[in-house]
PDB file of C-alpha atoms in Angstrom:
ATOM      1  CA  MET A 296       0.000   0.000   0.000  1.00  0.00           C
ATOM      2  CA  ALA A 297       2.768   2.443   0.887  1.00  0.00           C
ATOM      3  CA  GLU A 298       4.415   1.920  -2.492  1.00  0.00           C
ATOM      4  CA  GLN A 299       1.131   2.690  -4.240  1.00  0.00           C
ATOM      5  CA  HIS A 300       0.697   5.900  -2.270  1.00  0.00           C
ATOM      6  CA  ASP A 301       4.244   6.940  -3.182  1.00  0.00           C
ATOM      7  CA  ARG A 302       3.173   6.875  -6.833  1.00  0.00           C
ATOM      8  CA  LEU A 303       0.234   9.255  -6.247  1.00  0.00           C
ATOM      9  CA  PRO A 304       1.400  11.515  -7.757  1.00  0.00           C
ATOM     10  CA  HIS A 305       4.717  10.019  -8.861  1.00  0.00           C
ATOM     11  CA  GLY A 306       7.998  11.673  -7.996  1.00  0.00           C
ATOM     12  CA  ASP A 307      11.350  11.622  -9.739  1.00  0.00           C
ATOM     13  CA  GLY A 308      13.687  10.100  -7.180  1.00  0.00           C
ATOM     14  CA  THR A 309      15.919  12.277  -5.060  1.00  0.00           C
ATOM     15  CA  GLN A 310      14.884  15.486  -6.826  1.00  0.00           C
ATOM     16  CA  SER A 311      11.291  15.083  -5.662  1.00  0.00           C
ATOM     17  CA  LEU A 312      12.451  15.050  -2.020  1.00  0.00           C
ATOM     18  CA  LEU A 313      14.336  18.346  -2.153  1.00  0.00           C
ATOM     19  CA  PRO A 314      11.355  20.587  -1.265  1.00  0.00           C
ATOM     20  CA  LEU A 315      11.004  18.711   2.044  1.00  0.00           C
ATOM     21  CA  PHE A 316      14.481  19.824   3.081  1.00  0.00           C
ATOM     22  CA  VAL A 317      13.343  23.442   2.728  1.00  0.00           C
ATOM     23  CA  TRP A 318       9.742  23.170   3.931  1.00  0.00           C
ATOM     24  CA  LEU A 319      10.633  21.363   7.163  1.00  0.00           C
ATOM     25  CA  SER A 320      13.889  23.122   7.973  1.00  0.00           C
ATOM     26  CA  PRO A 321      14.111  25.553  10.930  1.00  0.00           C
ATOM     27  CA  SER A 322      14.624  28.418   8.454  1.00  0.00           C
ATOM     28  CA  PHE A 323      11.243  27.999   6.755  1.00  0.00           C
ATOM     29  CA  PRO A 324       9.054  30.852   8.064  1.00  0.00           C
ATOM     30  CA  VAL A 325       6.453  28.945  10.075  1.00  0.00           C
ATOM     31  CA  GLY A 326       7.706  29.766  13.580  1.00  0.00           C
ATOM     32  CA  SER A 327       7.989  26.197  14.871  1.00  0.00           C
ATOM     33  CA  TYR A 328      10.754  27.276  17.264  1.00  0.00           C
ATOM     34  CA  ALA A 329       8.164  29.253  19.253  1.00  0.00           C
ATOM     35  CA  TYR A 330       6.178  26.155  20.273  1.00  0.00           C
ATOM     36  CA  SER A 331       6.927  23.241  22.604  1.00  0.00           C
ATOM     37  CA  HIS A 332       3.610  21.329  22.455  1.00  0.00           C
ATOM     38  CA  THR A 333       3.407  21.431  26.274  1.00  0.00           C
ATOM     39  CA  LEU A 334       6.987  20.177  26.720  1.00  0.00           C
ATOM     40  CA  GLU A 335       7.848  23.357  28.616  1.00  0.00           C
ATOM     41  CA  TRP A 336       5.165  22.509  31.165  1.00  0.00           C
ATOM     42  CA  ALA A 337       6.400  18.898  31.301  1.00  0.00           C
ATOM     43  CA  VAL A 338       9.841  20.219  32.246  1.00  0.00           C
ATOM     44  CA  GLU A 339       8.358  22.604  34.830  1.00  0.00           C
ATOM     45  CA  SER A 340       6.304  19.811  36.411  1.00  0.00           C
ATOM     46  CA  GLY A 341       9.268  17.421  36.538  1.00  0.00           C
ATOM     47  CA  ASP A 342       7.955  14.946  33.952  1.00  0.00           C
ATOM     48  CA  VAL A 343      10.961  15.609  31.703  1.00  0.00           C
ATOM     49  CA  GLY A 344      14.394  16.217  33.189  1.00  0.00           C
ATOM     50  CA  ASP A 345      16.887  13.979  31.404  1.00  0.00           C
ATOM     51  CA  GLU A 346      17.371  11.974  28.207  1.00  0.00           C
ATOM     52  CA  ALA A 347      15.430   8.935  29.382  1.00  0.00           C
ATOM     53  CA  SER A 348      12.356  10.904  30.438  1.00  0.00           C
ATOM     54  CA  LEU A 349      12.477  12.962  27.235  1.00  0.00           C
ATOM     55  CA  ILE A 350      12.549   9.792  25.126  1.00  0.00           C
ATOM     56  CA  ALA A 351       9.599   8.394  27.077  1.00  0.00           C
ATOM     57  CA  TRP A 352       7.648  11.652  26.700  1.00  0.00           C
ATOM     58  CA  LEU A 353       8.360  11.928  22.975  1.00  0.00           C
ATOM     59  CA  GLY A 354       7.580   8.249  22.408  1.00  0.00           C
ATOM     60  CA  ASP A 355       4.149   8.667  23.988  1.00  0.00           C
ATOM     61  CA  LEU A 356       3.483  11.840  22.012  1.00  0.00           C
ATOM     62  CA  MET A 357       4.417  10.118  18.760  1.00  0.00           C
ATOM     63  CA  LEU A 358       2.650   6.791  19.292  1.00  0.00           C
ATOM     64  CA  LEU A 359      -0.302   7.773  21.494  1.00  0.00           C
ATOM     65  CA  GLY A 360      -0.964  11.411  20.678  1.00  0.00           C
ATOM     66  CA  ALA A 361      -0.287  14.266  18.294  1.00  0.00           C
ATOM     67  CA  GLY A 362       2.418  12.543  16.253  1.00  0.00           C
ATOM     68  CA  ARG A 363       0.205   9.625  15.228  1.00  0.00           C
ATOM     69  CA  ASN A 364      -2.813  11.835  14.621  1.00  0.00           C
ATOM     70  CA  ASP A 365      -0.853  14.355  12.556  1.00  0.00           C
ATOM     71  CA  ALA A 366       0.568  11.571  10.401  1.00  0.00           C
ATOM     72  CA  ILE A 367      -2.928  10.231   9.686  1.00  0.00           C
ATOM     73  CA  LEU A 368      -4.271  13.712   8.910  1.00  0.00           C
ATOM     74  CA  LEU A 369      -1.307  14.494   6.667  1.00  0.00           C
ATOM     75  CA  SER A 370      -1.831  11.254   4.757  1.00  0.00           C
ATOM     76  CA  HIS A 371      -5.513  11.949   4.160  1.00  0.00           C
ATOM     77  CA  ALA A 372      -4.846  15.531   3.090  1.00  0.00           C
ATOM     78  CA  TYR A 373      -2.259  14.201   0.654  1.00  0.00           C
ATOM     79  CA  LYS A 374      -4.652  11.642  -0.812  1.00  0.00           C
ATOM     80  CA  SER A 375      -7.427  14.239  -1.115  1.00  0.00           C
ATOM     81  CA  ILE A 376      -5.220  16.449  -3.284  1.00  0.00           C
ATOM     82  CA  ALA A 377      -3.918  13.478  -5.272  1.00  0.00           C
ATOM     83  CA  ALA A 378      -7.497  12.394  -6.063  1.00  0.00           C
ATOM     84  CA  ASP A 379      -8.910  15.942  -6.484  1.00  0.00           C
ATOM     85  CA  ARG A 380     -11.447  15.444  -3.676  1.00  0.00           C
ATOM     86  CA  ALA A 381     -12.049  18.948  -2.303  1.00  0.00           C
ATOM     87  CA  ASP A 382     -14.840  17.880   0.058  1.00  0.00           C
ATOM     88  CA  ASP A 383     -12.607  15.256   1.655  1.00  0.00           C
ATOM     89  CA  LEU A 384      -9.909  17.879   2.185  1.00  0.00           C
ATOM     90  CA  ASP A 385     -12.354  20.180   3.971  1.00  0.00           C
ATOM     91  CA  GLU A 386     -13.374  17.316   6.267  1.00  0.00           C
ATOM     92  CA  VAL A 387      -9.773  16.493   7.115  1.00  0.00           C
ATOM     93  CA  ASN A 388      -8.910  20.110   7.875  1.00  0.00           C
ATOM     94  CA  GLU A 389     -11.987  20.669  10.035  1.00  0.00           C
ATOM     95  CA  LEU A 390     -11.193  17.536  12.012  1.00  0.00           C
ATOM     96  CA  ALA A 391      -7.540  18.507  12.415  1.00  0.00           C
ATOM     97  CA  LEU A 392      -8.478  21.906  13.853  1.00  0.00           C
ATOM     98  CA  ALA A 393     -11.183  20.455  16.095  1.00  0.00           C
ATOM     99  CA  LEU A 394      -8.752  17.949  17.634  1.00  0.00           C
ATOM    100  CA  SER A 395      -6.777  20.677  19.398  1.00  0.00           C
ATOM    101  CA  PRO A 396      -7.500  20.233  23.122  1.00  0.00           C
ATOM    102  CA  SER A 397      -6.642  23.825  24.085  1.00  0.00           C
ATOM    103  CA  ALA A 398      -6.367  27.340  22.690  1.00  0.00           C
ATOM    104  CA  GLU A 399      -2.561  27.162  22.760  1.00  0.00           C
ATOM    105  CA  LEU A 400      -2.407  23.936  20.759  1.00  0.00           C
ATOM    106  CA  HIS A 401      -5.023  25.247  18.334  1.00  0.00           C
ATOM    107  CA  LEU A 402      -2.806  28.276  17.778  1.00  0.00           C
ATOM    108  CA  GLU A 403       0.217  26.027  17.353  1.00  0.00           C
ATOM    109  CA  THR A 404      -1.260  24.067  14.447  1.00  0.00           C
ATOM    110  CA  SER A 405      -3.309  26.853  12.832  1.00  0.00           C
ATOM    111  CA  GLN A 406      -0.582  29.503  12.908  1.00  0.00           C
ATOM    112  CA  GLN A 407       2.059  27.154  11.541  1.00  0.00           C
ATOM    113  CA  GLY A 408      -0.368  25.809   8.944  1.00  0.00           C
ATOM    114  CA  ARG A 409      -1.295  29.275   7.729  1.00  0.00           C
ATOM    115  CA  SER A 410       2.328  30.431   7.641  1.00  0.00           C
ATOM    116  CA  PHE A 411       3.431  27.262   5.841  1.00  0.00           C
ATOM    117  CA  LEU A 412       0.712  27.544   3.227  1.00  0.00           C
ATOM    118  CA  ASP A 413       1.351  31.242   2.591  1.00  0.00           C
ATOM    119  CA  ALA A 414       5.090  30.694   2.191  1.00  0.00           C
ATOM    120  CA  THR A 415       4.601  27.682  -0.061  1.00  0.00           C
ATOM    121  CA  LEU A 416       2.061  29.445  -2.280  1.00  0.00           C
ATOM    122  CA  ALA A 417       4.496  32.330  -2.674  1.00  0.00           C
ATOM    123  CA  ALA A 418       7.572  30.235  -3.512  1.00  0.00           C
ATOM    124  CA  TRP A 419       6.132  26.920  -4.812  1.00  0.00           C
ATOM    125  CA  PRO A 420       2.853  27.829  -6.528  1.00  0.00           C
ATOM    126  CA  SER A 421       0.815  25.020  -8.035  1.00  0.00           C
ATOM    127  CA  PRO A 422      -2.712  24.885  -9.479  1.00  0.00           C
ATOM    128  CA  ARG A 423      -3.273  21.832  -7.275  1.00  0.00           C
ATOM    129  CA  LEU A 424      -2.286  23.645  -4.080  1.00  0.00           C
ATOM    130  CA  ARG A 425      -5.416  25.058  -2.504  1.00  0.00           C
ATOM    131  CA  ASP A 426      -5.435  28.379  -0.657  1.00  0.00           C
ATOM    132  CA  PHE A 427      -7.755  28.041   2.342  1.00  0.00           C
ATOM    133  CA  GLU A 428      -9.492  31.315   3.170  1.00  0.00           C
ATOM    134  CA  GLY A 429      -9.686  30.465   6.865  1.00  0.00           C
ATOM    135  CA  GLU A 430      -7.576  28.412   9.220  1.00  0.00           C
ATOM    136  CA  VAL A 431      -5.578  25.422   8.046  1.00  0.00           C
ATOM    137  CA  ALA A 432      -3.895  22.843  10.270  1.00  0.00           C
ATOM    138  CA  PHE A 433      -0.152  22.347   9.882  1.00  0.00           C
ATOM    139  CA  PRO A 434      -0.177  18.625   8.881  1.00  0.00           C
ATOM    140  CA  VAL A 435      -2.943  19.330   6.371  1.00  0.00           C
ATOM    141  CA  ALA A 436      -0.949  22.143   4.768  1.00  0.00           C
ATOM    142  CA  VAL A 437       2.175  19.966   4.508  1.00  0.00           C
ATOM    143  CA  GLY A 438       0.217  17.040   3.052  1.00  0.00           C
ATOM    144  CA  MET A 439      -1.393  19.297   0.462  1.00  0.00           C
ATOM    145  CA  ALA A 440       1.906  20.812  -0.626  1.00  0.00           C
ATOM    146  CA  ALA A 441       3.612  17.439  -0.942  1.00  0.00           C
ATOM    147  CA  ALA A 442       0.828  15.976  -3.086  1.00  0.00           C
ATOM    148  CA  ALA A 443       0.652  19.088  -5.253  1.00  0.00           C
ATOM    149  CA  HIS A 444       4.370  18.861  -6.013  1.00  0.00           C
ATOM    150  CA  GLY A 445       4.739  15.101  -6.358  1.00  0.00           C
ATOM    151  CA  VAL A 446       6.724  14.520  -3.173  1.00  0.00           C
ATOM    152  CA  PRO A 447       6.242  10.879  -2.066  1.00  0.00           C
ATOM    153  CA  LEU A 448       3.823  10.416   0.819  1.00  0.00           C
ATOM    154  CA  SER A 449       6.043   8.056   2.804  1.00  0.00           C
ATOM    155  CA  ALA A 450       8.952  10.485   2.754  1.00  0.00           C
ATOM    156  CA  THR A 451       6.677  13.415   3.591  1.00  0.00           C
ATOM    157  CA  ALA A 452       5.149  11.740   6.635  1.00  0.00           C
ATOM    158  CA  SER A 453       8.555  10.600   7.894  1.00  0.00           C
ATOM    159  CA  ALA A 454      10.119  14.032   7.400  1.00  0.00           C
ATOM    160  CA  TYR A 455       7.187  15.787   9.076  1.00  0.00           C
ATOM    161  CA  LEU A 456       7.343  13.567  12.161  1.00  0.00           C
ATOM    162  CA  LEU A 457      11.117  13.800  12.419  1.00  0.00           C
ATOM    163  CA  ALA A 458      10.930  17.595  12.133  1.00  0.00           C
ATOM    164  CA  MET A 459       8.402  17.543  14.986  1.00  0.00           C
ATOM    165  CA  VAL A 460      10.797  15.475  17.089  1.00  0.00           C
ATOM    166  CA  GLN A 461      13.750  17.716  16.281  1.00  0.00           C
ATOM    167  CA  ASN A 462      11.807  20.857  17.154  1.00  0.00           C
ATOM    168  CA  LEU A 463      10.766  19.396  20.500  1.00  0.00           C
ATOM    169  CA  VAL A 464      14.303  18.216  21.234  1.00  0.00           C
ATOM    170  CA  SER A 465      15.483  21.753  20.501  1.00  0.00           C
ATOM    171  CA  ALA A 466      12.867  23.027  22.957  1.00  0.00           C
ATOM    172  CA  ALA A 467      14.115  20.534  25.535  1.00  0.00           C
ATOM    173  CA  ILE A 468      17.706  21.695  25.109  1.00  0.00           C
ATOM    174  CA  ARG A 469      16.559  25.274  25.760  1.00  0.00           C
ATOM    175  CA  SER A 470      14.400  24.463  28.788  1.00  0.00           C
ATOM    176  CA  ALA A 471      15.726  21.267  30.413  1.00  0.00           C
ATOM    177  CA  PRO A 472      19.103  19.973  31.627  1.00  0.00           C
ATOM    178  CA  ILE A 473      19.754  18.231  28.312  1.00  0.00           C
ATOM    179  CA  GLY A 474      22.777  19.121  26.200  1.00  0.00           C
ATOM    180  CA  GLN A 475      23.248  19.053  22.454  1.00  0.00           C
ATOM    181  CA  SER A 476      24.941  15.658  22.497  1.00  0.00           C
ATOM    182  CA  GLY A 477      22.079  14.245  24.530  1.00  0.00           C
ATOM    183  CA  GLY A 478      19.578  15.815  22.171  1.00  0.00           C
ATOM    184  CA  THR A 479      21.302  14.174  19.225  1.00  0.00           C
ATOM    185  CA  ARG A 480      21.088  10.781  20.928  1.00  0.00           C
ATOM    186  CA  VAL A 481      17.382  11.329  21.586  1.00  0.00           C
ATOM    187  CA  CYS A 482      16.769  12.134  17.904  1.00  0.00           C
ATOM    188  CA  ALA A 483      18.652   8.995  16.857  1.00  0.00           C
ATOM    189  CA  THR A 484      16.557   6.904  19.231  1.00  0.00           C
ATOM    190  CA  MET A 485      13.348   8.319  17.784  1.00  0.00           C
ATOM    191  CA  VAL A 486      14.192   7.674  14.104  1.00  0.00           C
ATOM    192  CA  PRO A 487      12.910   4.057  13.915  1.00  0.00           C
ATOM    193  CA  ILE A 488       9.752   5.046  15.811  1.00  0.00           C
ATOM    194  CA  VAL A 489       9.130   7.842  13.335  1.00  0.00           C
ATOM    195  CA  ARG A 490       9.808   5.622  10.336  1.00  0.00           C
ATOM    196  CA  ASN A 491       7.435   2.872  11.462  1.00  0.00           C
ATOM    197  CA  LEU A 492       4.723   5.332  12.461  1.00  0.00           C
ATOM    198  CA  ALA A 493       4.880   7.132   9.116  1.00  0.00           C
ATOM    199  CA  GLU A 494       4.438   3.853   7.236  1.00  0.00           C
ATOM    200  CA  GLU A 495       1.579   2.703   9.463  1.00  0.00           C
ATOM    201  CA  ALA A 496      -0.324   5.994   9.258  1.00  0.00           C
ATOM    202  CA  GLN A 497      -0.656   5.806   5.473  1.00  0.00           C
ATOM    203  CA  ASN A 498      -3.048   2.861   5.802  1.00  0.00           C
ATOM    204  CA  LEU A 499      -5.167   4.174   8.691  1.00  0.00           C
ATOM    205  CA  SER A 500      -8.568   5.837   8.405  1.00  0.00           C
ATOM    206  CA  LEU A 501      -9.793   9.006  10.082  1.00  0.00           C
ATOM    207  CA  ASP A 502     -11.696   6.729  12.462  1.00  0.00           C
ATOM    208  CA  ASP A 503      -8.322   5.502  13.749  1.00  0.00           C
ATOM    209  CA  ILE A 504      -7.511   8.942  15.118  1.00  0.00           C
ATOM    210  CA  GLY A 505      -7.402   9.136  18.894  1.00  0.00           C
ATOM    211  CA  GLY A 506      -5.089   9.797  21.776  1.00  0.00           C
ATOM    212  CA  ALA A 507      -4.137   8.906  25.318  1.00  0.00           C
ATOM    213  CA  THR A 508      -1.696  11.680  26.231  1.00  0.00           C
ATOM    214  CA  PHE A 509      -4.026  13.162  28.813  1.00  0.00           C
ATOM    215  CA  ARG A 510      -1.322  14.637  31.047  1.00  0.00           C
ATOM    216  CA  ALA A 511       0.238  16.490  28.110  1.00  0.00           C
ATOM    217  CA  ASP A 512      -3.182  17.716  26.981  1.00  0.00           C
ATOM    218  CA  LEU A 513      -3.949  19.016  30.471  1.00  0.00           C
ATOM    219  CA  GLY A 514      -0.486  20.543  30.556  1.00  0.00           C
ATOM    220  CA  SER A 515      -1.458  22.727  27.614  1.00  0.00           C
ATOM    221  CA  PHE A 516      -3.995  24.424  29.911  1.00  0.00           C
ATOM    222  CA  HIS A 517      -1.495  24.817  32.765  1.00  0.00           C
ATOM    223  CA  HIS A 518       1.223  26.194  30.501  1.00  0.00           C
ATOM    224  CA  GLU A 519      -0.357  29.611  30.068  1.00  0.00           C
ATOM    225  CA  ASN A 520      -0.215  30.099  33.845  1.00  0.00           C
ATOM    226  CA  GLN A 521       3.486  29.336  34.233  1.00  0.00           C
ATOM    227  CA  TYR A 522       5.449  32.102  35.885  1.00  0.00           C
ATOM    228  CA  THR A 523       8.084  32.138  33.136  1.00  0.00           C
ATOM    229  CA  ARG A 524       7.618  30.903  29.592  1.00  0.00           C
ATOM    230  CA  LEU A 525       9.910  30.629  26.592  1.00  0.00           C
ATOM    231  CA  PHE A 526       7.301  29.121  24.271  1.00  0.00           C
ATOM    232  CA  ARG A 527       3.765  29.825  23.100  1.00  0.00           C
ATOM    233  CA  SER A 528       2.583  26.306  23.948  1.00  0.00           C
TER     234      SER A 528
END
């Protein structure tokens, strides 16, 4: 199934992957560095304080929460563009926005999604890339762009999830007693988890979306009341 998705639309080998290196790099103007997806609160509360606890926290987020859900949403947005199903795309985007458990996490996905789509429309225009008038969730925007430009779905989902991990590791380095070497080890540990999750998500339906990261979700409400904050979520 994954190989079939990679051919919708078909890419041209390594060249088709190059946009991902730009779209998901820290320099792309989406402001990912400003968000920690409640990790800052997890550090404040003592849930994350070293490499082992960071790996456990990230693993749960990827497999039981936002990572898995974003990968499913990205895949369905991709397939909607590939099959020219505008109504399906609207459904995916509405669901993606509605899944945000707090105002901070809603801002995190909608602001990054809007910024990503605006930047991509300006630099990588395509008649297949739709410009939403209202809010657009980040994974939906990335899935749309990848399908519109023939970037393989498997690579897109993997790169998106790994970029999420790297951004959160960067947030951990800035807010927790974790150094750059430790952060690099955490990223390396997460690679096989990301790869397997990206492949699995391509074959899951919207009904498979769900989560069990309740403490992180509740942390998104507590975060706005922290005495000091480096991040917007």
